[in-house]
CSV table of C-alpha atoms in Angstrom, one decimal:
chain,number,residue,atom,x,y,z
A,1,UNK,CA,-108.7,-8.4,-91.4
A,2,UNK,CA,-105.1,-7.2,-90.3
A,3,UNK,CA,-106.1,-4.6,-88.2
A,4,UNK,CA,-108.6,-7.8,-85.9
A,5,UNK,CA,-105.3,-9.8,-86.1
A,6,UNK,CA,-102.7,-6.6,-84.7
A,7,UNK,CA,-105.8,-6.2,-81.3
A,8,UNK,CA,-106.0,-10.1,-80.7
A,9,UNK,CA,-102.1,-10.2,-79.9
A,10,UNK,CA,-101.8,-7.1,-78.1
A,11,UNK,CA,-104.8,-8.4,-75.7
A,12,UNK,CA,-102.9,-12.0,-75.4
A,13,UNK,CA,-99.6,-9.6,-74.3
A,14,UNK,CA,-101.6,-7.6,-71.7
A,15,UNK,CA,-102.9,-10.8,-70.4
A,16,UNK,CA,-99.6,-12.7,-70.0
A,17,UNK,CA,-98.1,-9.6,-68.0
A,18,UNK,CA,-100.9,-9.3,-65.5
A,19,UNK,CA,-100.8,-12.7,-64.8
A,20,UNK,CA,-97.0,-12.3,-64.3
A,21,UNK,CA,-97.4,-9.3,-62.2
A,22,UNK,CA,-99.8,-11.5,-60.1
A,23,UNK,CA,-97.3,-13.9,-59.4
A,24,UNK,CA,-95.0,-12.0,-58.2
A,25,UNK,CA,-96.8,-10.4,-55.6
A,26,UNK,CA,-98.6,-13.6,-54.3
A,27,UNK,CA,-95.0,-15.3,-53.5
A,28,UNK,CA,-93.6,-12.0,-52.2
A,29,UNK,CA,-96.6,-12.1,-49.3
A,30,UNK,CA,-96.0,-15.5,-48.7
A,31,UNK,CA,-92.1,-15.4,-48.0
A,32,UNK,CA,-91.6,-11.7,-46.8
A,33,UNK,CA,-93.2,-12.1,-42.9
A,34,UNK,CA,-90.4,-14.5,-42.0
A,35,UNK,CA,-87.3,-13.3,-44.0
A,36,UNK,CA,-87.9,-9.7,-42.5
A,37,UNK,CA,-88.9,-10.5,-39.3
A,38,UNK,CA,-85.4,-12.4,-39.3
A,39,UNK,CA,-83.6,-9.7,-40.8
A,40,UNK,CA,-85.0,-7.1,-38.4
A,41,UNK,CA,-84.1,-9.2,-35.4
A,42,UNK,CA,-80.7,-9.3,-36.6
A,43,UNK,CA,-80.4,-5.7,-37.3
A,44,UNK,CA,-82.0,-5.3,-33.9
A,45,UNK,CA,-79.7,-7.9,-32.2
A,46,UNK,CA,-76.4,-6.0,-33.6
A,47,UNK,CA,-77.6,-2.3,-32.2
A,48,UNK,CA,-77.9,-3.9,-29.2
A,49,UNK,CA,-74.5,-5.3,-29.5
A,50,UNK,CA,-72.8,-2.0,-30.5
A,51,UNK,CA,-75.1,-0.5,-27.3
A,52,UNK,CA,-73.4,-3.0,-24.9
A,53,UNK,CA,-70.2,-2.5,-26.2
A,54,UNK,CA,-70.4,1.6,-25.8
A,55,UNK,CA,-71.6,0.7,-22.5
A,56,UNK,CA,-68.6,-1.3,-21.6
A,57,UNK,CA,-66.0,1.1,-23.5
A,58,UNK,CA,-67.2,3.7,-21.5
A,59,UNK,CA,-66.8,2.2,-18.2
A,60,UNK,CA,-62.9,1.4,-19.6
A,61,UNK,CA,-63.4,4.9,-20.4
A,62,UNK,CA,-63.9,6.0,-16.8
A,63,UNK,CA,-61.8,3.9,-15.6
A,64,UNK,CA,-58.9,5.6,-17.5
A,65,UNK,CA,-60.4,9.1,-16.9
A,66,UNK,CA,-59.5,8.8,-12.8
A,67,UNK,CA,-55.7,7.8,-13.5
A,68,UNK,CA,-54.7,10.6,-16.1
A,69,UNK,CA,-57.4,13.5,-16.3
A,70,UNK,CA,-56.1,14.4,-19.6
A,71,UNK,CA,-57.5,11.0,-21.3
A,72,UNK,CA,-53.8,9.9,-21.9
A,73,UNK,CA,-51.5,7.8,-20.0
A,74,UNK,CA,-48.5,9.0,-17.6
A,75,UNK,CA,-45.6,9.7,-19.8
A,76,UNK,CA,-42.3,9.2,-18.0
A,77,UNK,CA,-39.8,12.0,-19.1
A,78,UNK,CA,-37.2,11.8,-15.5
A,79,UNK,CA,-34.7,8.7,-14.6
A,80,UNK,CA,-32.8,9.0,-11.1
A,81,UNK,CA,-29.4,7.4,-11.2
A,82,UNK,CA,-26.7,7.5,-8.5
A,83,UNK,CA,-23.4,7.9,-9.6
A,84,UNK,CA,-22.5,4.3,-9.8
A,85,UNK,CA,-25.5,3.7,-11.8
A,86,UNK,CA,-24.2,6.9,-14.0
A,87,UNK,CA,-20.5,5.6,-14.3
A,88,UNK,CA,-22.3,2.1,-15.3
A,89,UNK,CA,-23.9,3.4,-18.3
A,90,UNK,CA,-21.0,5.5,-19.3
A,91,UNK,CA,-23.2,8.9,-19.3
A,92,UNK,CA,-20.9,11.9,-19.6
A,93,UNK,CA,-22.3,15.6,-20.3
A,94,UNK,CA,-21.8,18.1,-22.9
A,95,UNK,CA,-22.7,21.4,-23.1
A,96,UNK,CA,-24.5,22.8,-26.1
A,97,UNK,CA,-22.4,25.2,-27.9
A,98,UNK,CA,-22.2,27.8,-31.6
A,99,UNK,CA,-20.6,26.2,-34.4
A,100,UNK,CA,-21.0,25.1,-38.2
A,101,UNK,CA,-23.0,22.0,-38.3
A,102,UNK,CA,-22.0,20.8,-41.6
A,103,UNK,CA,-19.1,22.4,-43.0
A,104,UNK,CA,-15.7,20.3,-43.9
A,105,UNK,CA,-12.4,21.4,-45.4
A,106,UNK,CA,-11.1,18.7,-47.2
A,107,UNK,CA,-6.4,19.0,-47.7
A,108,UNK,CA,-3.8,16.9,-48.3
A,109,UNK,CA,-1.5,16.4,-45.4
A,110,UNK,CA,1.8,14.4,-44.1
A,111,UNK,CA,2.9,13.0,-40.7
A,112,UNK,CA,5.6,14.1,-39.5
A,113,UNK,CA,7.8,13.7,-35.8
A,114,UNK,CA,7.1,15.8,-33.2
A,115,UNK,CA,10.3,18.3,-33.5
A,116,UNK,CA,10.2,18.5,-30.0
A,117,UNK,CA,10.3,14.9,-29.5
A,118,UNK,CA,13.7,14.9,-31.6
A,119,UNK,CA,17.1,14.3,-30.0
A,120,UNK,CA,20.2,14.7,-32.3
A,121,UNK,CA,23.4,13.2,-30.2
A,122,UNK,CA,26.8,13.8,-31.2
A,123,UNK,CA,30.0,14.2,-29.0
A,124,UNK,CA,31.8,17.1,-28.3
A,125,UNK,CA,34.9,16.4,-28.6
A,126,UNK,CA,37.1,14.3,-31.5
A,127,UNK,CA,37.8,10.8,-31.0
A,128,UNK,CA,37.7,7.4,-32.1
A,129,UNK,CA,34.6,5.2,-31.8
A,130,UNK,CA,35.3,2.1,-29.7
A,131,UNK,CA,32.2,0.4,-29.2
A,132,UNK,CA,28.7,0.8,-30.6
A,133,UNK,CA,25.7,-0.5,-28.7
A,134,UNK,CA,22.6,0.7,-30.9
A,135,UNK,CA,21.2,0.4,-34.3
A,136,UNK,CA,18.4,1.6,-36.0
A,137,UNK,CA,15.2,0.8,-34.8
A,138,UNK,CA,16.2,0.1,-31.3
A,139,UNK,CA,14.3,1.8,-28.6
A,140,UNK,CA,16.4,3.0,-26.3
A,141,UNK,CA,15.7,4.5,-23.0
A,142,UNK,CA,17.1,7.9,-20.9
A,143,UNK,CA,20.9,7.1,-20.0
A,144,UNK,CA,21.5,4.2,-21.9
A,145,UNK,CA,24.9,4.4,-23.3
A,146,UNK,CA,25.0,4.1,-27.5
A,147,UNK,CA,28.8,4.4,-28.3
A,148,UNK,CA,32.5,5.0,-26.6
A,149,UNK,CA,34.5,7.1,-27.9
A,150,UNK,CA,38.5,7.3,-26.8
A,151,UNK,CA,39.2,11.0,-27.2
A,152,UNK,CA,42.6,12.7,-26.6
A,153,UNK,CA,40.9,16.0,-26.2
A,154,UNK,CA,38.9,14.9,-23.4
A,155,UNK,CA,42.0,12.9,-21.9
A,156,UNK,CA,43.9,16.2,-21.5
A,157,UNK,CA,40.9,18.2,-19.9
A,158,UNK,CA,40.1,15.2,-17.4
A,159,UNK,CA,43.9,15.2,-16.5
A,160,UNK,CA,44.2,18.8,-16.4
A,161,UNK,CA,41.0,18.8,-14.0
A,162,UNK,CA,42.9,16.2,-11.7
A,163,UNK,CA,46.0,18.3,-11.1
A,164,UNK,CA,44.6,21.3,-10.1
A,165,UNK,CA,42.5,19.5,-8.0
A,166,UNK,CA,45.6,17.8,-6.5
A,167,UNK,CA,47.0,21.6,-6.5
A,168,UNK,CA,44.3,22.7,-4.6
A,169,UNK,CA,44.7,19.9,-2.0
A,170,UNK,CA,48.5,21.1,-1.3
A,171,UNK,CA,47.7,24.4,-0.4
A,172,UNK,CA,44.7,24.0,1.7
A,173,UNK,CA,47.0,22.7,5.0
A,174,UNK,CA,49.3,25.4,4.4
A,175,UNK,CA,46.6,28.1,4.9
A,176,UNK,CA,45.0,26.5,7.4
A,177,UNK,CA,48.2,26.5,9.7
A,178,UNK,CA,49.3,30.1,7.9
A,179,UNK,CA,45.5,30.8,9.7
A,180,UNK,CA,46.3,29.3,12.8
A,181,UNK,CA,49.3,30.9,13.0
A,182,UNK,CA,48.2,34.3,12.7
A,183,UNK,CA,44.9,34.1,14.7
A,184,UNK,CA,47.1,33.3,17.9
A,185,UNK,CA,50.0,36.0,16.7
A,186,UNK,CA,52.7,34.0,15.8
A,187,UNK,CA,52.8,34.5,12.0
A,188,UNK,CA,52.4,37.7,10.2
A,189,UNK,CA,49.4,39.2,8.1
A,190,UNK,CA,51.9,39.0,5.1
A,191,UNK,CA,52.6,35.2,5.5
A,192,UNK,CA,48.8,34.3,6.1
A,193,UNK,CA,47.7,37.1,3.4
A,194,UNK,CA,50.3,34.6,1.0
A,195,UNK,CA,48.4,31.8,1.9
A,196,UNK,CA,45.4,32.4,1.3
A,197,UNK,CA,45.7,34.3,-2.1
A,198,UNK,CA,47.5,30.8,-3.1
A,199,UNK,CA,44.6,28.8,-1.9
A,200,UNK,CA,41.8,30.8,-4.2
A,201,UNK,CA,44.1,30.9,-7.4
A,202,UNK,CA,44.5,26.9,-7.0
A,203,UNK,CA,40.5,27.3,-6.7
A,204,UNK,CA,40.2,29.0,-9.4
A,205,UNK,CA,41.5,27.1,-11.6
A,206,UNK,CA,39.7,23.7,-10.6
A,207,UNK,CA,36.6,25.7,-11.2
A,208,UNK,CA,37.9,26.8,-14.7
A,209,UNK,CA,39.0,23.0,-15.3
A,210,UNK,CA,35.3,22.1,-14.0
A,211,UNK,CA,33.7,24.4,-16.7
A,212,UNK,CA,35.6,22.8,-19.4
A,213,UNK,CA,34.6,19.3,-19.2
A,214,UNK,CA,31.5,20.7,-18.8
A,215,UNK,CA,31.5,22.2,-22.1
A,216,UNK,CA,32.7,18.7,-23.3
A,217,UNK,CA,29.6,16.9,-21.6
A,218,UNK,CA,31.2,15.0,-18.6
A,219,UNK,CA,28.9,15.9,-15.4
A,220,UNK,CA,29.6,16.1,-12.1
A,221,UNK,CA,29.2,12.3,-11.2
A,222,UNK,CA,31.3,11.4,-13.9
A,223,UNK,CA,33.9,13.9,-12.2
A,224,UNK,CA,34.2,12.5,-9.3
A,225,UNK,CA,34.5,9.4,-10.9
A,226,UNK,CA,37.9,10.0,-11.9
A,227,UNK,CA,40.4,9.7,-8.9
A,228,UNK,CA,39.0,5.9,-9.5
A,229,UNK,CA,41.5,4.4,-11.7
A,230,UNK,CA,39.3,1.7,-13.0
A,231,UNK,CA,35.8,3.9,-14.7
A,232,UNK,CA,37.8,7.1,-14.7
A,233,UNK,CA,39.8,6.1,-17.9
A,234,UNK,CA,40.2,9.4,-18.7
A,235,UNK,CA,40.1,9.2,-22.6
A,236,UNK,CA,36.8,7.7,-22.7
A,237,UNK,CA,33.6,9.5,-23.7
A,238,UNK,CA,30.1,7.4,-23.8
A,239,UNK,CA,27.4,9.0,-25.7
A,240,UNK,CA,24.3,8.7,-23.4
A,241,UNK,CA,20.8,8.4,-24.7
A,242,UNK,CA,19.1,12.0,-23.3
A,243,UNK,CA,15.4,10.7,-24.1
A,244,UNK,CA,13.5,7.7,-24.4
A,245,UNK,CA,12.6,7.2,-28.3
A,246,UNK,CA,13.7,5.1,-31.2
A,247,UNK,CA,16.8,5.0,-33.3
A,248,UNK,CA,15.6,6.8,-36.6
A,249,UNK,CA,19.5,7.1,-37.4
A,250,UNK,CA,22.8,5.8,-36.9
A,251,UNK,CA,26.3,7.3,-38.2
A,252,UNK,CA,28.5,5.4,-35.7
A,253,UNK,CA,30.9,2.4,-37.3
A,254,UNK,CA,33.5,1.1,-34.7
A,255,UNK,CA,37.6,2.6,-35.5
A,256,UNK,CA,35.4,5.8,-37.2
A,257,UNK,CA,37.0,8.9,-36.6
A,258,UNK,CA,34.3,11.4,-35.1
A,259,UNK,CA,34.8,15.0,-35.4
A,260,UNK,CA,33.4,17.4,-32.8
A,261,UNK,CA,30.5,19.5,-34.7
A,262,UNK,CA,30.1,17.1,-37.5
A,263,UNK,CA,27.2,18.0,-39.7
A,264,UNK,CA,25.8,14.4,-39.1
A,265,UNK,CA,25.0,13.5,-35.5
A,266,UNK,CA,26.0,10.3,-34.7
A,267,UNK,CA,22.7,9.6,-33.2
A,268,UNK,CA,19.0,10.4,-34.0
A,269,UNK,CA,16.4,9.6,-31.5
A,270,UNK,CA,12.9,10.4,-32.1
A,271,UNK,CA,9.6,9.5,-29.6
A,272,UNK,CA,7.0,9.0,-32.1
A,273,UNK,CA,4.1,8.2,-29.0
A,274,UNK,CA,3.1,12.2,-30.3
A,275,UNK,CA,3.3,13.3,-33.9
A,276,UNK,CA,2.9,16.2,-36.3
A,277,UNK,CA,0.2,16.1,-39.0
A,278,UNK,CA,1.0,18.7,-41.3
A,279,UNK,CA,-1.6,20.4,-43.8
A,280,UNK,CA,-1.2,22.1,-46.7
A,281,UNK,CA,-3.6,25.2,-47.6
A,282,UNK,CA,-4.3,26.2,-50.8
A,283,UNK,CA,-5.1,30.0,-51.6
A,284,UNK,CA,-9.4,29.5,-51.8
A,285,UNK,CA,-9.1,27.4,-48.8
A,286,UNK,CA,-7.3,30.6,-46.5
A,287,UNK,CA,-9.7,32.2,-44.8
A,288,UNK,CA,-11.2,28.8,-43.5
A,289,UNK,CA,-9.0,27.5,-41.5
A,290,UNK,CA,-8.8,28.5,-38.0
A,291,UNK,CA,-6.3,27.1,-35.1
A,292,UNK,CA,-8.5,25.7,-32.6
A,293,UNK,CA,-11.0,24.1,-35.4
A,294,UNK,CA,-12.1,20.7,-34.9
A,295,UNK,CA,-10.5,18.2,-37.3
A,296,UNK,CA,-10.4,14.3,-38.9
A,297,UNK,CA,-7.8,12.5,-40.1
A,298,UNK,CA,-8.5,9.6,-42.5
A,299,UNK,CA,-6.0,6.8,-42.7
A,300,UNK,CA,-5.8,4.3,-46.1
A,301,UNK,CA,-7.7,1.8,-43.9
A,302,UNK,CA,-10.8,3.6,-43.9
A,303,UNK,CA,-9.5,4.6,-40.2
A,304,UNK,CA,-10.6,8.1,-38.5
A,305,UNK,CA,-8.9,10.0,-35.9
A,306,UNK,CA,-10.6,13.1,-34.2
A,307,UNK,CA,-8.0,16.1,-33.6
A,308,UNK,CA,-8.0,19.7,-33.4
A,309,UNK,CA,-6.0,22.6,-35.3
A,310,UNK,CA,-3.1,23.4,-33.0
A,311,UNK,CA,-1.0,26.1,-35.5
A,312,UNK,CA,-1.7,27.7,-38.4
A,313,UNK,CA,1.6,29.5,-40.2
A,314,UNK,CA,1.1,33.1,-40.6
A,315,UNK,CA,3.0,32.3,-43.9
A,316,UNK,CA,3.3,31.4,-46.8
A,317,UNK,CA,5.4,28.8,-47.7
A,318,UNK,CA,7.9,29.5,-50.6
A,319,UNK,CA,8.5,26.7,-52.1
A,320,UNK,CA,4.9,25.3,-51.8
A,321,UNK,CA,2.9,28.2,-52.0
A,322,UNK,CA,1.1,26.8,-49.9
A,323,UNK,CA,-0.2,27.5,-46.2
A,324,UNK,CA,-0.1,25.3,-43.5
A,325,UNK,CA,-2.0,24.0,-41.0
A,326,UNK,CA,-0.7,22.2,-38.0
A,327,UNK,CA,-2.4,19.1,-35.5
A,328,UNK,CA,-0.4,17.8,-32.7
A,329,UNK,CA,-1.3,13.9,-32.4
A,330,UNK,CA,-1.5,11.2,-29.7
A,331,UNK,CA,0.0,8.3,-31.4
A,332,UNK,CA,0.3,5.9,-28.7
A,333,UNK,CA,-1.0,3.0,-30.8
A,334,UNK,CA,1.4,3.8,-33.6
A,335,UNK,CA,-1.1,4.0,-36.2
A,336,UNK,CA,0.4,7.2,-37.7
A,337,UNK,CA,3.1,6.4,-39.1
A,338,UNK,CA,6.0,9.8,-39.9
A,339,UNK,CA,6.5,10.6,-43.8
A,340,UNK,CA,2.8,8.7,-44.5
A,341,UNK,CA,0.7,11.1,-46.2
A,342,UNK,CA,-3.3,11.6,-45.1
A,343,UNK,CA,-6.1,13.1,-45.7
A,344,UNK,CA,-7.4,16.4,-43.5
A,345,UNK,CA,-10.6,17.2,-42.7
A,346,UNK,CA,-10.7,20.7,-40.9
A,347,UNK,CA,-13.8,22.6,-39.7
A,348,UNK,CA,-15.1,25.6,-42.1
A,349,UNK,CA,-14.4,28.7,-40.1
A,350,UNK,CA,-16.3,30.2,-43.0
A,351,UNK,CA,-19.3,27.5,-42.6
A,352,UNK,CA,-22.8,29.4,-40.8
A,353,UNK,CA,-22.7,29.7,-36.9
A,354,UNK,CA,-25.2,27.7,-35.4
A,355,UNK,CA,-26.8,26.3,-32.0
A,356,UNK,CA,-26.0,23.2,-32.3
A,357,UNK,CA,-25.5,19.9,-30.1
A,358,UNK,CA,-23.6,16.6,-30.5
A,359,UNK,CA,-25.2,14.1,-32.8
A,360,UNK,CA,-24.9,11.2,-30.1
A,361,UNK,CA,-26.9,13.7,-27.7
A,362,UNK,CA,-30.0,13.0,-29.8
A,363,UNK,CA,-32.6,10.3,-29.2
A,364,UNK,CA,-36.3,9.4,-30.1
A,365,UNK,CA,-38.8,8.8,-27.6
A,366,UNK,CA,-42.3,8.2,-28.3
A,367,UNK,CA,-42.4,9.5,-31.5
A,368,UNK,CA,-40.6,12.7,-29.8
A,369,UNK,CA,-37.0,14.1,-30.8
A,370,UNK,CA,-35.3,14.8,-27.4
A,371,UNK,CA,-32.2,15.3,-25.5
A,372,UNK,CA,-31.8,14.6,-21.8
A,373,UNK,CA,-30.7,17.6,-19.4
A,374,UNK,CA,-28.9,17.0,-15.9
A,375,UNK,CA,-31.1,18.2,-13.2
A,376,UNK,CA,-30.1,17.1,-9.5
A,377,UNK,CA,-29.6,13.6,-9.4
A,378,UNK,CA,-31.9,12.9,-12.2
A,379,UNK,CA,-32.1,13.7,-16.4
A,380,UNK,CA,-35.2,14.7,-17.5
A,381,UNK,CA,-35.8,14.0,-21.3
A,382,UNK,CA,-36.3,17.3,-23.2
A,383,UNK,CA,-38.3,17.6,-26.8
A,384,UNK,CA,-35.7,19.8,-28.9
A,385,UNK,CA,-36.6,20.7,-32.7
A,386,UNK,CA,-34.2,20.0,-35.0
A,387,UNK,CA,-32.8,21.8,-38.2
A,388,UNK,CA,-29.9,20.9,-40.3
A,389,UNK,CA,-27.4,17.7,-39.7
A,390,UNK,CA,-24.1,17.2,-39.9
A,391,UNK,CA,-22.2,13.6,-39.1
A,392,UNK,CA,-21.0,15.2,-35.9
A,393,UNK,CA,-23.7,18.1,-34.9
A,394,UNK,CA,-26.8,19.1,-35.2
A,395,UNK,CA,-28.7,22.1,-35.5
A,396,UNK,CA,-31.1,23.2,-32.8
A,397,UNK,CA,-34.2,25.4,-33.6
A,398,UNK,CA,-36.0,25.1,-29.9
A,399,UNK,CA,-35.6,24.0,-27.0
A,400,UNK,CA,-32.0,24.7,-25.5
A,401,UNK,CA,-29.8,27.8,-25.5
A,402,UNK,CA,-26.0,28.2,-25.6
A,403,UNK,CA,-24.2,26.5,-22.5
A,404,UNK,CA,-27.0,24.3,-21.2
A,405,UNK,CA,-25.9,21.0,-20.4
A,406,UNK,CA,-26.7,17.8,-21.8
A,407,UNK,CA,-26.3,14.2,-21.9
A,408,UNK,CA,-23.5,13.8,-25.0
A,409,UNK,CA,-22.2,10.0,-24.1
A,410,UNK,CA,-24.5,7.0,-23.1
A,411,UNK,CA,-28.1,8.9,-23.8
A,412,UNK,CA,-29.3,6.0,-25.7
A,413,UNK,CA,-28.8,4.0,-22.3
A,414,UNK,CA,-30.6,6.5,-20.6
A,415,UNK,CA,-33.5,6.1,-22.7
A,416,UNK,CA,-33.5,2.2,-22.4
A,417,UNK,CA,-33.5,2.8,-18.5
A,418,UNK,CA,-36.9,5.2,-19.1
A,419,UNK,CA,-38.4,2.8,-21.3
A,420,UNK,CA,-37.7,0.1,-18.9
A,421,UNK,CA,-39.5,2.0,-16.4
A,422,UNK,CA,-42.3,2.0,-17.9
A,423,UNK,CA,-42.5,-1.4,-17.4
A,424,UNK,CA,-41.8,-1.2,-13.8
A,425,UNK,CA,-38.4,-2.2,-14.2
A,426,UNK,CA,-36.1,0.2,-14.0
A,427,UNK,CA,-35.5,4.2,-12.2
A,428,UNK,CA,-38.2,6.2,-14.3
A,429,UNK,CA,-40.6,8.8,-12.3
């Protein structure tokens, strides 16, 4: 009985799933002849799309193929400028050079006026001040007069130039008709011989009174000022300003007494339009420091100025133990101001020697690092490999050697000139 019930159900399964199968495959005839036609057409449709669209890509191709053989468009590496063009962009050359790229020494340093730019005045001979015309901070320029001195000292030597100068003039006609005389044999030798010897000591000692007020600073125009009885007062001395500069000190107060060869000089002028900037070098530091090395100087407000080693002591200071290491300075815009302390960047004379370029030399053009090189009337745009970089240089691996020239100012105009050629616009070839 169980085993006639388990066959009945297992027939009544294979039934139901052939009749299912059935089914399927009788709505499967019906829909199929459309649906794939359609999908075939539009398979068939898209090759031919992608066939048309070769076809046309490879008449662009062609197309393209006749104007650059390579497969690539013309790349414009040359610009012609003429020299107003040139002076327009502000393009100055370099040259590339052997250096360190990256290497800095970092000391303390001081500002200081240019010793040579110094002028101490004091006057030479003792006197009271009578007038005072400067003060401190004055500028002052080349012959001004500061101060007036009377001076008995110098009274005595003007007067003393005066007489034999009067002597001289009172024996001059008695030679010349002692001369006379004896050229047309009237006078004796003896007589003429006397007159003459008369005439060159009177000479003698005008030149010996000349050379003293020399020594005491009054010149020849101020000599022959003296016979004039209104600016030849002969006890007064005006200190003269012997540069242009500013008055850094004054020891001048009128009714002073002034002593020749004070320690103090009445006067200091200094010209601070070129200063000192003084660095101190500590033992490690030595042996890199060079004169003639590049350097920075970096103010409190974040300001840079670019200088160069000028002097480096061959000693050792005693007090400071320290060496030094001097840069002379234009300081026409006054930013450096003297007894302000700085800070010294020097190059590394002890840094790695290396081909190297400026950092403003360097540009990117089409995805290529490059320089651009002088030729003729035209710069061509050179690819240049790169190695290590400094804020002021960098290293070159290929492409340049030591001395070629080089675009180092206004190469970033150049390249907007080429790339404006490209357009049609501008001087590229």
């Amino acid at each position: 009985m169980t085993l006639t019930y388990e066959r009945g159900r297992l027939a009544l399964f294979l039934a139901a799933c052939s009749a299912a199968w059935s089914l399927a495959l009788t709505g499967c005839s019906d829909a199929a002849p459309g649906e794939l036609s359609h999908s075939h057409a539009t398979e068939n449709d898209h090759a031919d799309g992608h066939a048309d669209d070769d076809h046309d890509g490879g008449e662009h191709d062609g197309e393209a193929g006749e104007s650059d053989p390579s497969g690539r468009a013309d790349s414009h590496t040359e610009i012609a400028l003429t020299d107003a063009e040139r002076d327009a962009l502000g393009v100055v050359l370099g040259a590339v050079s052997r250096g360190p790229v990256d290497g800095w020494v970092e000391l303390p340093g001081e500002v200081r006026f240019d010793e040579n730019r110094i002028a101490l005045v004091s006057a030479p001979v003792e006197g009271v001040i009578r007038d005072v015309f400067a003060s401190v901070g004055d500028q002052v320029r080349q012959g001004d007069v500061l101060a007036v001195l009377d001076s008995r000292e110098l009274a005595e030597a003007k007067a003393a130039y005066l007489s034999t100068l009067a002597s001289m003039e009172l024996v001059r006609p008695e030679f010349e008709r002692e001369r006379a005389l004896f050229d047309r044999g009237v006078s004796t030798e003896s007589r003429f011989q006397t007159a003459r010897r008369e005439l060159e000591e009177a000479r003698i000692a005008v030149r010996s009174a000349q050379y003293q007020l020399d020594a005491l600073g009054v010149d020849e125009t101020a000599r022959d000022a003296l016979a004039d009885t209104e600016t030849g007062a002969l006890s007064r001395y005006a200190l003269i300003a012997p540069m242009d500069g500013v008055i850094t000190e004054r020891h001048a107060v009128r009714g002073e007494f002034a002593e020749a060869g004070d320690v103090e000089p009445t006067f200091v002028i200094a010209d601070s339009r070129q200063v000192w900037v003084d660095a101190a070098i500590y033992g490690p530091d030595m042996l890199r420091v060079r004169q003639g090395a590049r350097a920075r100087i970096r103010l409190n407000d974040a300001g840079l100025i670019r200088s160069e080693v000028s002097f480096v002591a061959p000693q050792i200071g005693e007090a400071t133990r320290t060496g030094l290491a001097r840069l002379i300075v234009d300081n026409e815009d006054g930013r450096l101001m003297p007894g302000a302390f700085v800070t010294v960047e020097l190059e590394d004379a002890a840094a790695a020697q290396s081909l190297r370029a400026p950092a403003s030399a360097i540009q990117m053009l089409e995805g290529e690092t490059v320089v651009f090189i002088p030729e003729g009337d035209r710069f061509e745009a050179r690819p240049v490999r790169l190695g290590r970089r400094g804020p002021d240089y960098v290293e070159i691996v290929a492409g340049l050697a030591v001395g070629d020239a080089l675009v180092v100012e206004g190469a970033f105009a150049l390249k907007a000139e080429l790339q404006k050629g490209e357009f049609g616009d501008g001087h590229a070839h």
